Each structure stands twice: as structure tokens, then as C-alpha cells.
Coordinates of N, CA, C and O in Angstrom, one line a residue:
G1 N 93.5 127.9 102.0 CA 93.7 126.5 101.5 C 92.8 125.6 102.3 O 91.8 126.0 103.0
L2 N 93.1 124.3 102.2 CA 92.3 123.3 102.9 C 92.3 123.5 104.4 O 91.3 123.3 105.0
E3 N 93.5 123.8 105.0 CA 93.5 124.0 106.4 C 92.6 125.1 106.9 O 91.9 124.9 107.9
M4 N 92.5 126.2 106.2 CA 91.6 127.3 106.6 C 90.2 126.9 106.5 O 89.3 127.2 107.3
K5 N 89.8 126.1 105.4 CA 88.4 125.6 105.2 C 88.0 124.7 106.4 O 86.9 124.9 106.9
V6 N 88.9 123.8 106.7 CA 88.6 122.9 107.8 C 88.5 123.6 109.1 O 87.6 123.4 109.9
A7 N 89.4 124.6 109.4 CA 89.4 125.3 110.6 C 88.1 126.1 110.7 O 87.4 126.1 111.8
K8 N 87.7 126.7 109.7 CA 86.4 127.5 109.7 C 85.2 126.6 109.8 O 84.3 126.9 110.6
S9 N 85.2 125.5 109.2 CA 84.1 124.5 109.2 C 83.8 124.0 110.6 O 82.7 123.7 111.0
L10 N 84.9 123.8 111.4 CA 84.8 123.2 112.7 C 85.1 124.1 113.9 O 85.3 123.7 115.0
N11 N 85.1 125.4 113.5 CA 85.3 126.4 114.6 C 86.7 126.2 115.3 O 86.8 126.4 116.5
G12 N 87.7 125.9 114.5 CA 89.1 125.8 115.0 C 89.9 127.0 114.5 O 89.4 128.0 114.0
R13 N 91.2 126.8 114.7 CA 92.2 127.8 114.3 C 93.3 127.2 113.5 O 93.9 126.2 114.0
R14 N 93.7 127.7 112.4 CA 94.8 127.2 111.6 C 96.1 127.5 112.2 O 96.3 128.7 112.6
N15 N 96.9 126.5 112.4 CA 98.3 126.7 112.9 C 99.2 127.0 111.8 O 99.1 126.4 110.7
S16 N 100.0 128.0 112.0 CA 101.0 128.3 110.9 C 102.4 128.1 111.4 O 102.8 128.6 112.4
R17 N 103.2 127.2 110.8 CA 104.5 127.0 111.1 C 105.5 127.9 110.4 O 106.7 127.8 110.7
G18 N 105.0 128.6 109.5 CA 105.9 129.4 108.6 C 106.8 128.5 107.9 O 106.4 127.5 107.3
N19 N 108.1 128.7 107.9 CA 109.1 127.9 107.2 C 109.7 126.8 108.2 O 110.6 126.1 107.8
D20 N 109.3 126.8 109.4 CA 109.8 125.9 110.4 C 109.0 124.6 110.5 O 108.1 124.4 111.3
F21 N 109.3 123.7 109.5 CA 108.6 122.4 109.5 C 109.0 121.5 110.5 O 108.5 120.4 110.7
G22 N 110.0 121.8 111.3 CA 110.5 121.0 112.4 C 109.5 121.0 113.6 O 109.6 120.2 114.5
Q23 N 108.7 122.1 113.7 CA 107.7 122.2 114.8 C 106.6 121.1 114.6 O 106.1 120.9 113.6
S24 N 106.3 120.4 115.7 CA 105.3 119.4 115.7 C 104.0 119.9 116.3 O 104.0 120.3 117.5
M25 N 103.0 120.1 115.5 CA 101.7 120.7 115.9 C 100.7 120.3 114.8 O 101.0 120.1 113.7
P26 N 99.4 120.2 115.3 CA 98.4 119.9 114.3 C 98.2 121.1 113.3 O 98.5 122.2 113.7
E27 N 97.7 120.8 112.2 CA 97.5 121.9 111.2 C 96.4 122.8 111.6 O 96.3 123.9 111.2
V28 N 95.4 122.2 112.3 CA 94.3 123.0 112.8 C 94.2 122.7 114.3 O 94.1 121.6 114.7
E29 N 94.2 123.8 115.0 CA 94.0 123.8 116.5 C 92.6 123.7 116.8 O 91.8 124.5 116.3
H30 N 92.2 122.7 117.7 CA 90.8 122.5 118.0 C 90.7 122.0 119.4 O 91.6 121.2 119.8
P31 N 89.7 122.4 120.2 CA 89.6 121.9 121.6 C 89.4 120.4 121.7 O 89.8 119.8 122.7
L32 N 88.8 119.7 120.8 CA 88.4 118.3 120.9 C 89.2 117.4 119.9 O 89.3 116.2 120.1
L33 N 89.6 118.0 118.7 CA 90.1 117.2 117.7 C 91.6 117.5 117.4 O 92.0 118.6 117.5
S34 N 92.3 116.5 117.0 CA 93.7 116.7 116.5 C 93.6 116.5 115.0 O 93.4 115.4 114.5
I35 N 93.7 117.6 114.3 CA 93.4 117.6 112.8 C 94.7 117.7 112.0 O 95.4 118.7 112.1
E36 N 94.8 116.8 111.0 CA 95.9 116.9 110.0 C 95.2 116.9 108.7 O 94.2 116.2 108.5
C37 N 95.6 117.7 107.8 CA 95.0 117.8 106.4 C 96.0 117.4 105.4 O 97.2 117.7 105.5
K38 N 95.5 116.7 104.4 CA 96.3 116.3 103.3 C 95.7 116.7 102.0 O 94.5 116.4 101.7
Y39 N 96.4 117.4 101.1 CA 95.8 117.9 99.8 C 96.7 117.2 98.8 O 97.9 117.3 98.8
R40 N 96.1 116.6 97.8 CA 96.8 115.9 96.7 C 96.2 116.3 95.4 O 94.9 116.5 95.3
A41 N 96.9 116.3 94.3 CA 96.4 116.5 93.0 C 95.4 115.4 92.6 O 94.4 115.7 91.9
K42 N 95.6 114.2 93.1 CA 94.7 113.1 92.8 C 94.7 112.2 94.1 O 95.7 111.8 94.6
I43 N 93.4 111.8 94.4 CA 93.2 110.8 95.5 C 92.8 109.5 94.9 O 92.1 109.5 93.9
S44 N 93.2 108.4 95.5 CA 92.9 107.1 95.0 C 91.4 106.9 94.7 O 90.6 107.3 95.5
G45 N 91.1 106.4 93.6 CA 89.7 106.1 93.2 C 89.1 105.1 94.2 O 87.9 105.2 94.5
F46 N 89.9 104.3 94.9 CA 89.4 103.4 95.9 C 88.7 104.2 97.0 O 87.6 103.8 97.5
L47 N 89.3 105.3 97.4 CA 88.8 106.1 98.5 C 87.6 106.9 98.0 O 86.6 107.0 98.6
K48 N 87.7 107.6 96.8 CA 86.7 108.4 96.3 C 85.4 107.6 96.0 O 84.3 108.0 96.3
D49 N 85.6 106.5 95.4 CA 84.5 105.7 94.9 C 83.9 104.8 96.1 O 82.7 104.4 96.0
G50 N 84.7 104.6 97.1 CA 84.2 103.7 98.2 C 83.0 104.2 98.9 O 82.2 103.4 99.4
I51 N 82.9 105.5 99.1 CA 81.8 106.1 99.8 C 80.5 106.2 99.0 O 79.4 106.4 99.6
R52 N 80.6 106.2 97.7 CA 79.4 106.4 96.9 C 78.3 105.5 97.1 O 77.1 106.0 97.2
P53 N 78.4 104.2 97.3 CA 77.3 103.4 97.6 C 76.5 103.8 98.8 O 75.3 103.9 98.9
A54 N 77.3 104.1 99.9 CA 76.7 104.6 101.2 C 75.9 105.9 101.0 O 74.9 106.1 101.6
E55 N 76.3 106.7 100.0 CA 75.6 108.0 99.8 C 74.2 107.7 99.1 O 73.3 108.5 99.2
G56 N 74.1 106.6 98.4 CA 72.9 106.3 97.7 C 71.8 105.5 98.4 O 70.7 105.5 98.0
Y57 N 72.2 104.9 99.6 CA 71.3 104.1 100.3 C 70.1 104.9 100.9 O 69.0 104.6 100.8
Y58 N 70.5 105.9 101.7 CA 69.5 106.7 102.4 C 69.9 108.1 102.3 O 71.0 108.5 102.7
L59 N 69.0 109.0 101.8 CA 69.3 110.4 101.7 C 69.3 111.1 103.0 O 70.0 112.1 103.2
E60 N 68.6 110.6 104.0 CA 68.5 111.2 105.3 C 69.6 110.8 106.3 O 69.8 111.4 107.4
K61 N 70.5 109.9 105.9 CA 71.6 109.4 106.8 C 72.9 109.9 106.3 O 73.1 110.1 105.1
I62 N 73.9 110.0 107.2 CA 75.2 110.4 106.9 C 76.0 109.2 106.3 O 76.2 108.2 107.1
P63 N 76.5 109.3 105.1 CA 77.3 108.2 104.5 C 78.7 108.2 105.1 O 79.4 109.2 105.3
V64 N 79.2 107.0 105.4 CA 80.5 106.8 106.0 C 81.2 105.6 105.4 O 80.5 104.6 105.1
L65 N 82.5 105.7 105.1 CA 83.3 104.6 104.6 C 84.2 104.2 105.7 O 85.0 105.0 106.2
I66 N 84.2 102.9 106.1 CA 85.2 102.4 107.1 C 86.3 101.6 106.3 O 86.0 100.8 105.5
L67 N 87.5 102.0 106.6 CA 88.7 101.4 105.9 C 89.6 100.6 106.9 O 89.8 101.1 108.0
K68 N 90.1 99.5 106.4 CA 91.1 98.8 107.2 C 92.0 98.1 106.3 O 91.6 97.4 105.3
E69 N 93.3 98.3 106.5 CA 94.3 97.6 105.8 C 94.8 96.3 106.5 O 94.7 96.3 107.8
K70 N 95.1 95.3 105.8 CA 95.6 94.1 106.4 C 96.7 94.4 107.5 O 97.6 95.2 107.2
R71 N 96.6 93.9 108.6 CA 97.5 94.1 109.8 C 97.4 95.4 110.4 O 98.2 95.7 111.3
M72 N 96.4 96.3 110.1 CA 96.2 97.5 110.8 C 95.6 97.2 112.1 O 94.8 96.3 112.2
K73 N 95.9 97.9 113.2 CA 95.4 97.6 114.5 C 94.0 98.2 114.7 O 93.2 97.7 115.5
C74 N 93.6 99.2 113.9 CA 92.3 99.8 114.0 C 91.8 100.3 112.7 O 92.6 100.5 111.7
E75 N 90.6 100.6 112.6 CA 90.0 101.1 111.3 C 90.1 102.6 111.2 O 90.2 103.3 112.2
L76 N 89.9 103.0 110.0 CA 89.8 104.5 109.7 C 88.4 104.8 109.2 O 87.8 104.0 108.6
V77 N 88.0 106.0 109.5 CA 86.6 106.4 109.1 C 86.8 107.5 108.0 O 87.5 108.5 108.3
D78 N 86.2 107.4 106.9 CA 86.2 108.4 105.8 C 84.8 109.0 105.7 O 83.9 108.2 105.5
I79 N 84.7 110.3 105.8 CA 83.5 111.0 105.8 C 83.7 112.3 105.1 O 84.7 112.9 105.3
R80 N 82.7 112.8 104.3 CA 82.9 114.1 103.7 C 82.8 115.2 104.7 O 82.1 115.1 105.7
L81 N 83.6 116.2 104.5 CA 83.8 117.3 105.5 C 82.4 117.9 105.9 O 82.1 118.1 107.1
K82 N 81.5 118.1 104.9 CA 80.2 118.7 105.2 C 79.4 117.8 106.1 O 78.8 118.2 107.1
N83 N 79.5 116.5 105.8 CA 78.7 115.5 106.7 C 79.3 115.5 108.1 O 78.6 115.4 109.1
F84 N 80.7 115.5 108.2 CA 81.3 115.5 109.5 C 81.0 116.7 110.3 O 80.7 116.7 111.5
Q85 N 81.0 117.9 109.6 CA 80.6 119.2 110.2 C 79.2 119.1 110.8 O 78.9 119.4 111.9
D86 N 78.2 118.6 110.0 CA 76.9 118.4 110.5 C 76.8 117.5 111.7 O 76.2 117.8 112.7
L87 N 77.5 116.3 111.6 CA 77.5 115.4 112.7 C 78.2 116.0 114.0 O 77.7 115.8 115.1
F88 N 79.3 116.7 113.8 CA 80.0 117.3 114.9 C 79.1 118.3 115.6 O 79.1 118.3 116.8
W89 N 78.4 119.1 114.9 CA 77.6 120.1 115.5 C 76.4 119.5 116.2 O 75.9 120.0 117.3
K90 N 75.9 118.4 115.7 CA 74.8 117.7 116.3 C 75.3 117.1 117.7 O 74.6 117.2 118.7
I91 N 76.4 116.5 117.6 CA 77.0 115.9 118.9 C 77.3 117.0 119.9 O 77.0 116.8 121.1
K92 N 77.8 118.1 119.5 CA 78.1 119.2 120.4 C 76.9 119.9 120.8 O 76.9 120.7 121.8
G93 N 75.7 119.7 120.2 CA 74.5 120.3 120.6 C 74.4 121.8 120.2 O 73.7 122.6 120.9
L94 N 75.1 122.1 119.1 CA 75.1 123.5 118.7 C 74.3 123.7 117.4 O 74.0 122.9 116.7

């Protein structure tokens, strides 16, 4: 599933809780990141469409969508997994 794909993409390990959902742990174990994955049948068009203009501006740059809801203390960063993977490995120097 999604957790396995993310774990493989970022060289992490998928945590399995089995049927014990009372355990508190990230879905993907990673030395630098605390990763939670959400899979839905449908994602808001606001999120999916929001990143598209950034994808069209420059082909050589990584498109990013910054989100903030009224009264949120900090912003969220939305980036496609493939782009995040590329960025992550560049930062890690691998």
C-alpha cells in the first residue's frame, strides 16, 4: 500500500501495528522524518489543483504548494512524493 511505497521511496521501514491500533507510532520508521500516510478515495480538488500552476512555471524546479488555514500557527507544505524523494536525496547528498 501507500505506507510501503513511501518507506521504499525514502529508505525507511513500514511499521505494522497489526490489529493493535492503540499503539502510537509513525506509519513509516525513518531516521530523520516522522511520517504519517493518509489514503482516501478522493482528495479535495483544492489540494490537487493547487499545485498545478507551480508545476507549469519552471520544468527544472520542484513545484511546492504552501497551505495555511485561518488561525493555524504554521504552514503546511504539499509536494509530490517523487519530487520530495528527489529533494530529500539531494539534501542528504546521496
